[in-house]
PDB file of C-alpha atoms and ligand atoms in Angstrom:
ATOM      1  CA  MET A   1     -93.285   0.762  34.303  1.00 63.00           C
ATOM      2  CA  SER A   2     -89.586   1.573  33.905  1.00 66.00           C
ATOM      3  CA  ARG A   3     -88.063   3.381  31.223  1.00 63.00           C
ATOM      4  CA  ASN A   4     -86.785  -0.021  29.746  1.00 61.00           C
ATOM      5  CA  ASP A   5     -90.357  -1.412  29.522  1.00 78.00           C
ATOM      6  CA  GLN A   6     -91.351   1.820  27.288  1.00 92.00           C
ATOM      7  CA  VAL A   7     -92.132   0.597  23.972  1.00 94.00           C
ATOM      8  CA  TRP A   8     -92.277   2.364  20.383  1.00 96.00           C
ATOM      9  CA  ILE A   9     -93.931   0.913  17.536  1.00 97.00           C
ATOM     10  CA  LYS A  10     -91.633   0.082  14.682  1.00 97.00           C
ATOM     11  CA  ARG A  11     -93.375   0.088  11.261  1.00 98.00           C
ATOM     12  CA  ASN A  12     -92.092  -2.329   8.504  1.00 97.00           C
ATOM     13  CA  TYR A  13     -94.255  -0.756   5.868  1.00 97.00           C
ATOM     14  CA  GLU A  14     -93.270  -3.044   2.996  1.00 96.00           C
ATOM     15  CA  ASN A  15     -94.849  -5.765   5.032  1.00 97.00           C
ATOM     16  CA  CYS A  16     -98.248  -4.332   5.216  1.00 97.00           C
ATOM     17  CA  SER A  17    -100.890  -6.541   3.654  1.00 97.00           C
ATOM     18  CA  GLY A  18    -103.795  -3.727   4.143  1.00 97.00           C
ATOM     19  CA  CYS A  19    -105.753  -6.503   6.291  1.00 97.00           C
ATOM     20  CA  ARG A  20    -106.695  -3.293   8.562  1.00 98.00           C
ATOM     21  CA  ARG A  21    -106.853  -5.726  11.600  1.00 98.00           C
ATOM     22  CA  CYS A  22    -104.903  -3.262  13.523  1.00 98.00           C
ATOM     23  CA  GLU A  23    -107.750  -0.643  12.934  1.00 98.00           C
ATOM     24  CA  ILE A  24    -110.317  -3.097  14.113  1.00 98.00           C
ATOM     25  CA  ALA A  25    -108.392  -3.791  17.283  1.00 98.00           C
ATOM     26  CA  CYS A  26    -107.764  -0.324  18.090  1.00 98.00           C
ATOM     27  CA  ALA A  27    -111.347   0.713  17.600  1.00 98.00           C
ATOM     28  CA  LEU A  28    -112.708  -2.377  19.556  1.00 98.00           C
ATOM     29  CA  TYR A  29    -110.405  -1.492  22.547  1.00 98.00           C
ATOM     30  CA  HIS A  30    -111.194   2.167  22.522  1.00 98.00           C
ATOM     31  CA  GLU A  31    -114.768   2.495  21.248  1.00 98.00           C
ATOM     32  CA  GLY A  32    -116.007  -0.836  22.046  1.00 98.00           C
ATOM     33  CA  LYS A  33    -117.050  -1.483  18.568  1.00 98.00           C
ATOM     34  CA  ILE A  34    -115.660  -2.222  14.625  1.00 98.00           C
ATOM     35  CA  TRP A  35    -115.321   1.568  13.879  1.00 98.00           C
ATOM     36  CA  PRO A  36    -112.238   2.046  11.621  1.00 97.00           C
ATOM     37  CA  GLU A  37    -112.733   5.708  11.297  1.00 97.00           C
ATOM     38  CA  ALA A  38    -112.410   6.136  15.124  1.00 98.00           C
ATOM     39  CA  SER A  39    -109.334   4.078  15.009  1.00 98.00           C
ATOM     40  CA  ARG A  40    -106.261   5.708  16.395  1.00 98.00           C
ATOM     41  CA  ILE A  41    -104.275   3.985  13.769  1.00 98.00           C
ATOM     42  CA  ARG A  42    -105.192   4.520   9.915  1.00 98.00           C
ATOM     43  CA  VAL A  43    -104.046   2.582   7.102  1.00 98.00           C
ATOM     44  CA  PHE A  44    -103.791   4.577   3.954  1.00 98.00           C
ATOM     45  CA  MET A  45    -103.559   3.182   0.455  1.00 97.00           C
ATOM     46  CA  LEU A  46    -102.958   6.261  -1.912  1.00 96.00           C
ATOM     47  CA  VAL A  47    -101.407   4.133  -4.234  1.00 94.00           C
ATOM     48  CA  PRO A  48    -102.527   0.433  -5.026  1.00 92.00           C
ATOM     49  CA  GLY A  49    -100.527  -2.161  -3.267  1.00 92.00           C
ATOM     50  CA  VAL A  50     -98.537   0.645  -1.051  1.00 96.00           C
ATOM     51  CA  GLU A  51    -100.372   0.332   2.274  1.00 97.00           C
ATOM     52  CA  ILE A  52     -99.130   2.531   5.200  1.00 98.00           C
ATOM     53  CA  PRO A  53    -100.409   2.213   8.518  1.00 98.00           C
ATOM     54  CA  HIS A  54    -100.207   5.391  10.414  1.00 98.00           C
ATOM     55  CA  LEU A  55    -100.290   6.353  14.050  1.00 98.00           C
ATOM     56  CA  CYS A  56     -98.238   8.779  16.380  1.00 98.00           C
ATOM     57  CA  PHE A  57     -94.530   8.650  16.239  1.00 98.00           C
ATOM     58  CA  GLN A  58     -94.059  10.028  19.884  1.00 96.00           C
ATOM     59  CA  CYS A  59     -91.725  12.823  18.779  1.00 96.00           C
ATOM     60  CA  ASP A  60     -89.265  13.475  21.580  1.00 94.00           C
ATOM     61  CA  ASP A  61     -90.472  16.926  21.940  1.00 95.00           C
ATOM     62  CA  TYR A  62     -94.103  16.666  21.385  1.00 97.00           C
ATOM     63  CA  PRO A  63     -95.061  19.592  19.182  1.00 98.00           C
ATOM     64  CA  CYS A  64     -98.652  18.437  19.348  1.00 98.00           C
ATOM     65  CA  VAL A  65     -98.860  19.068  23.157  1.00 98.00           C
ATOM     66  CA  GLU A  66     -96.846  22.345  23.133  1.00 98.00           C
ATOM     67  CA  ALA A  67     -99.188  23.470  20.205  1.00 98.00           C
ATOM     68  CA  CYS A  68    -102.455  22.847  22.190  1.00 98.00           C
ATOM     69  CA  PRO A  69    -103.893  26.068  23.654  1.00 98.00           C
ATOM     70  CA  THR A  70    -106.278  24.224  26.291  1.00 98.00           C
ATOM     71  CA  GLU A  71    -104.112  21.855  27.711  1.00 98.00           C
ATOM     72  CA  ALA A  72    -106.037  19.010  26.090  1.00 98.00           C
ATOM     73  CA  LEU A  73    -102.869  16.937  25.577  1.00 98.00           C
ATOM     74  CA  SER A  74    -100.311  15.681  27.839  1.00 98.00           C
ATOM     75  CA  VAL A  75     -97.401  13.061  27.885  1.00 97.00           C
ATOM     76  CA  ASN A  76     -98.146   9.994  29.667  1.00 96.00           C
ATOM     77  CA  SER A  77     -95.229   9.811  32.172  1.00 94.00           C
ATOM     78  CA  GLN A  78     -95.343   6.036  31.997  1.00 94.00           C
ATOM     79  CA  THR A  79     -95.593   5.109  28.568  1.00 95.00           C
ATOM     80  CA  ARG A  80     -94.712   8.587  26.965  1.00 95.00           C
ATOM     81  CA  ALA A  81     -97.512   8.396  24.708  1.00 97.00           C
ATOM     82  CA  VAL A  82     -99.847  11.461  24.085  1.00 98.00           C
ATOM     83  CA  ASN A  83    -103.062  11.292  26.227  1.00 97.00           C
ATOM     84  CA  VAL A  84    -106.025  13.352  24.894  1.00 98.00           C
ATOM     85  CA  ASP A  85    -108.523  14.705  27.468  1.00 98.00           C
ATOM     86  CA  ALA A  86    -111.649  14.901  25.233  1.00 97.00           C
ATOM     87  CA  SER A  87    -113.178  17.204  27.575  1.00 97.00           C
ATOM     88  CA  LYS A  88    -110.767  19.937  27.370  1.00 98.00           C
ATOM     89  CA  CYS A  89    -110.250  19.593  23.341  1.00 98.00           C
ATOM     90  CA  THR A  90    -112.077  22.149  21.174  1.00 97.00           C
ATOM     91  CA  ALA A  91    -110.980  20.605  17.807  1.00 97.00           C
ATOM     92  CA  CYS A  92    -109.155  23.838  16.791  1.00 97.00           C
ATOM     93  CA  GLY A  93    -106.821  21.808  14.877  1.00 97.00           C
ATOM     94  CA  LEU A  94    -103.508  23.427  15.918  1.00 98.00           C
ATOM     95  CA  CYS A  95    -102.048  19.987  17.051  1.00 98.00           C
ATOM     96  CA  ILE A  96    -102.393  18.605  13.413  1.00 98.00           C
ATOM     97  CA  LYS A  97    -100.791  21.639  11.886  1.00 98.00           C
ATOM     98  CA  ALA A  98     -97.901  21.247  14.418  1.00 98.00           C
ATOM     99  CA  CYS A  99     -97.534  17.465  13.816  1.00 98.00           C
ATOM    100  CA  PRO A 100     -94.715  16.607  11.307  1.00 98.00           C
ATOM    101  CA  GLY A 101     -96.762  13.559  10.240  1.00 98.00           C
ATOM    102  CA  ASN A 102    -100.332  14.792  10.384  1.00 98.00           C
ATOM    103  CA  VAL A 103    -101.162  12.217  12.902  1.00 98.00           C
ATOM    104  CA  PRO A 104    -103.873  13.663  14.847  1.00 98.00           C
ATOM    105  CA  HIS A 105    -107.291  13.597  13.564  1.00 97.00           C
ATOM    106  CA  LEU A 106    -110.959  14.245  14.507  1.00 97.00           C
ATOM    107  CA  HIS A 107    -113.199  11.484  16.137  1.00 98.00           C
ATOM    108  CA  PRO A 108    -115.885  10.965  13.585  1.00 97.00           C
ATOM    109  CA  GLU A 109    -118.521  11.661  16.058  1.00 96.00           C
ATOM    110  CA  GLY A 110    -117.137  13.658  19.087  1.00 90.00           C
ATOM    111  CA  ASN A 111    -115.678  17.172  18.678  1.00 94.00           C
ATOM    112  CA  TYR A 112    -112.096  16.120  19.708  1.00 98.00           C
ATOM    113  CA  ILE A 113    -109.046  15.006  18.538  1.00 98.00           C
ATOM    114  CA  VAL A 114    -107.812  11.155  18.582  1.00 98.00           C
ATOM    115  CA  ILE A 115    -104.211  10.153  18.900  1.00 98.00           C
ATOM    116  CA  CYS A 116    -102.583   6.781  19.649  1.00 98.00           C
ATOM    117  CA  ASP A 117    -102.142   6.321  23.380  1.00 97.00           C
ATOM    118  CA  LEU A 118    -100.361   2.882  23.338  1.00 97.00           C
ATOM    119  CA  CYS A 119    -103.202   1.195  25.102  1.00 96.00           C
ATOM    120  CA  ASP A 120    -101.256   1.884  28.499  1.00 91.00           C
ATOM    121  CA  GLY A 121     -98.036   0.179  27.206  1.00 92.00           C
ATOM    122  CA  LYS A 122     -99.681  -2.925  25.449  1.00 94.00           C
ATOM    123  CA  PRO A 123    -100.939  -1.701  22.044  1.00 97.00           C
ATOM    124  CA  LYS A 124    -103.569  -3.718  20.534  1.00 98.00           C
ATOM    125  CA  CYS A 125    -102.789  -3.056  16.913  1.00 98.00           C
ATOM    126  CA  VAL A 126     -99.472  -4.630  17.611  1.00 98.00           C
ATOM    127  CA  LYS A 127    -100.961  -7.856  18.870  1.00 97.00           C
ATOM    128  CA  ALA A 128    -103.384  -8.036  15.787  1.00 98.00           C
ATOM    129  CA  CYS A 129    -100.660  -7.452  13.302  1.00 98.00           C
ATOM    130  CA  GLN A 130     -98.441 -10.145  14.953  1.00 96.00           C
ATOM    131  CA  GLU A 131    -101.344 -12.692  15.257  1.00 96.00           C
ATOM    132  CA  GLY A 132    -101.855 -12.172  11.328  1.00 94.00           C
ATOM    133  CA  ARG A 133     -97.952 -12.824  11.281  1.00 95.00           C
ATOM    134  CA  TRP A 134     -97.420  -9.703   9.065  1.00 95.00           C
ATOM    135  CA  ASN A 135     -95.088  -8.126  11.390  1.00 95.00           C
ATOM    136  CA  THR A 136     -95.630  -4.834  10.068  1.00 98.00           C
ATOM    137  CA  LEU A 137     -95.974  -3.377  13.501  1.00 98.00           C
ATOM    138  CA  MET A 138     -93.329  -4.332  15.912  1.00 96.00           C
ATOM    139  CA  PRO A 139     -92.921  -3.295  19.700  1.00 94.00           C
ATOM    140  CA  VAL A 140     -89.328  -1.994  20.269  1.00 95.00           C
ATOM    141  CA  PRO A 141     -87.925  -0.654  23.317  1.00 94.00           C
ATOM    142  CA  ARG A 142     -88.150   3.160  23.300  1.00 93.00           C
ATOM    143  CA  GLU A 143     -84.453   4.375  23.020  1.00 91.00           C
ATOM    144  CA  LYS A 144     -83.019   7.641  24.412  1.00 87.00           C
ATOM    145  CA  GLU A 145     -80.549   8.164  21.683  1.00 89.00           C
ATOM    146  CA  VAL A 146     -83.101   7.704  18.835  1.00 91.00           C
ATOM    147  CA  SER A 147     -84.948  11.174  17.665  1.00 94.00           C
ATOM    148  CA  TYR A 148     -88.239   9.553  16.706  1.00 95.00           C
ATOM    149  CA  LYS A 149     -89.452  13.069  15.389  1.00 96.00           C
ATOM    150  CA  THR A 150     -87.258  12.547  12.299  1.00 96.00           C
ATOM    151  CA  LEU A 151     -89.311   9.263  11.437  1.00 96.00           C
ATOM    152  CA  ALA A 152     -92.523  11.255  11.473  1.00 97.00           C
ATOM    153  CA  LYS A 153     -93.927  11.767   8.049  1.00 98.00           C
ATOM    154  CA  THR A 154     -97.432  12.154   6.161  1.00 98.00           C
ATOM    155  CA  PRO A 155     -99.005   9.210   4.579  1.00 97.00           C
ATOM    156  CA  LYS A 156     -98.286  10.995   1.384  1.00 96.00           C
ATOM    157  CA  GLU A 157     -94.553  11.448   2.178  1.00 96.00           C
ATOM    158  CA  LEU A 158     -94.296   7.748   3.347  1.00 97.00           C
ATOM    159  CA  THR A 159     -96.057   6.462   0.222  1.00 96.00           C
ATOM    160  CA  HIS A 160     -93.518   7.931  -1.819  1.00 95.00           C
ATOM    161  CA  GLU A 161     -90.755   6.280   0.102  1.00 95.00           C
ATOM    162  CA  VAL A 162     -92.269   3.107   0.305  1.00 96.00           C
ATOM    163  CA  ALA A 163     -93.560   2.921  -3.283  1.00 96.00           C
ATOM    164  CA  LYS A 164     -89.935   3.282  -4.441  1.00 94.00           C
ATOM    165  CA  GLN A 165     -88.902   0.251  -2.401  1.00 92.00           C
ATOM    166  CA  ILE A 166     -92.003  -1.989  -3.373  1.00 91.00           C
ATOM    167  CA  LEU A 167     -92.354  -0.830  -7.078  1.00 90.00           C
ATOM    168  CA  GLY A 168     -88.905   0.553  -8.004  1.00 88.00           C
ATOM    169  CA  GLU A 169     -88.204   4.233  -8.660  1.00 86.00           C
ATOM    170  CA  GLU A 170     -89.533   4.072 -12.470  1.00 84.00           C
ATOM    171  CA  THR A 171     -92.768   2.507 -11.625  1.00 84.00           C
ATOM    172  CA  ALA A 172     -93.265   4.481  -8.361  1.00 83.00           C
ATOM    173  CA  LYS A 173     -92.603   7.697 -10.552  1.00 82.00           C
ATOM    174  CA  GLU A 174     -95.333   6.647 -12.857  1.00 82.00           C
ATOM    175  CA  VAL A 175     -97.856   5.880 -10.456  1.00 81.00           C
ATOM    176  CA  ILE A 176     -97.427   8.674  -8.101  1.00 80.00           C
ATOM    177  CA  ASP A 177     -96.613  11.701 -10.413  1.00 75.00           C
TER     178      ASP A 177
HETATM  179  S1  SF4 B   1    -102.415  -5.771  11.003  1.00 61.51           S
HETATM  180 FE1  SF4 B   1    -100.261  -5.348  10.170  1.00 61.51          FE
HETATM  181  S2  SF4 B   1    -100.565  -6.075   8.015  1.00 61.51           S
HETATM  182 FE2  SF4 B   1    -102.759  -5.808   8.698  1.00 61.51          FE
HETATM  183  S3  SF4 B   1    -103.244  -3.782   7.967  1.00 61.51           S
HETATM  184 FE3  SF4 B   1    -102.612  -3.602  10.153  1.00 61.51          FE
HETATM  185  S4  SF4 B   1    -100.313  -3.208   9.916  1.00 61.51           S
HETATM  186 FE4  SF4 B   1    -101.055  -3.863   7.832  1.00 61.51          FE
HETATM  187  S1  SF4 B   2     -96.239  12.282  15.719  1.00 61.51           S
HETATM  188 FE1  SF4 B   2     -97.588  14.017  15.895  1.00 61.51          FE
HETATM  189  S2  SF4 B   2     -99.200  13.309  17.340  1.00 61.51           S
HETATM  190 FE2  SF4 B   2     -97.299  12.037  17.698  1.00 61.51          FE
HETATM  191  S3  SF4 B   2     -96.078  13.205  19.235  1.00 61.51           S
HETATM  192 FE3  SF4 B   2     -95.290  14.077  17.130  1.00 61.51          FE
HETATM  193  S4  SF4 B   2     -96.517  15.781  16.888  1.00 61.51           S
HETATM  194 FE4  SF4 B   2     -97.629  14.666  18.524  1.00 61.51          FE
END
């Protein structure tokens, strides 16, 4: 895989229907069963009607990898996704603290963190979303000039932003505050 083949998952939050096909596709691929709690993409609905699919933003400097004291996290040189070595992870949570989007989360049964690994360059969540014609998740070429870390936000922060677009400033304020 050359740099030109590397993908980044663009999110058009206002398109998300909350169908959660992405969670199902991810869990089926990584866990072999429908298990949304173990999905590497999670859809948050903190405000009714405002759905936020949330997954790794692949920050350029990977603060999660830097923060890990046991070297359980590494950057895949082919895809640039974060790989988790479950056998090395102690679930200390330092990667969660370091992540500007609070993205890493604990596997519901194993004592280790899960993070989107881009399914080796062919993300299953994107396929599921496109099959549903929602086009919320879009594969775009990873670009050198873009700072992906600036897009990394928590579900709460993203909900604030998207609610303003979908509901308008006044209603969003009423619903959120
Ligand atoms: S598949 Fe697409 S539309 Fe459905 S919940 Fe996931 S991101 Fe939203
Ligand atoms: S978004 Fe979070 S999990 Fe993803 S690379 Fe950045 S710090 Fe790591």
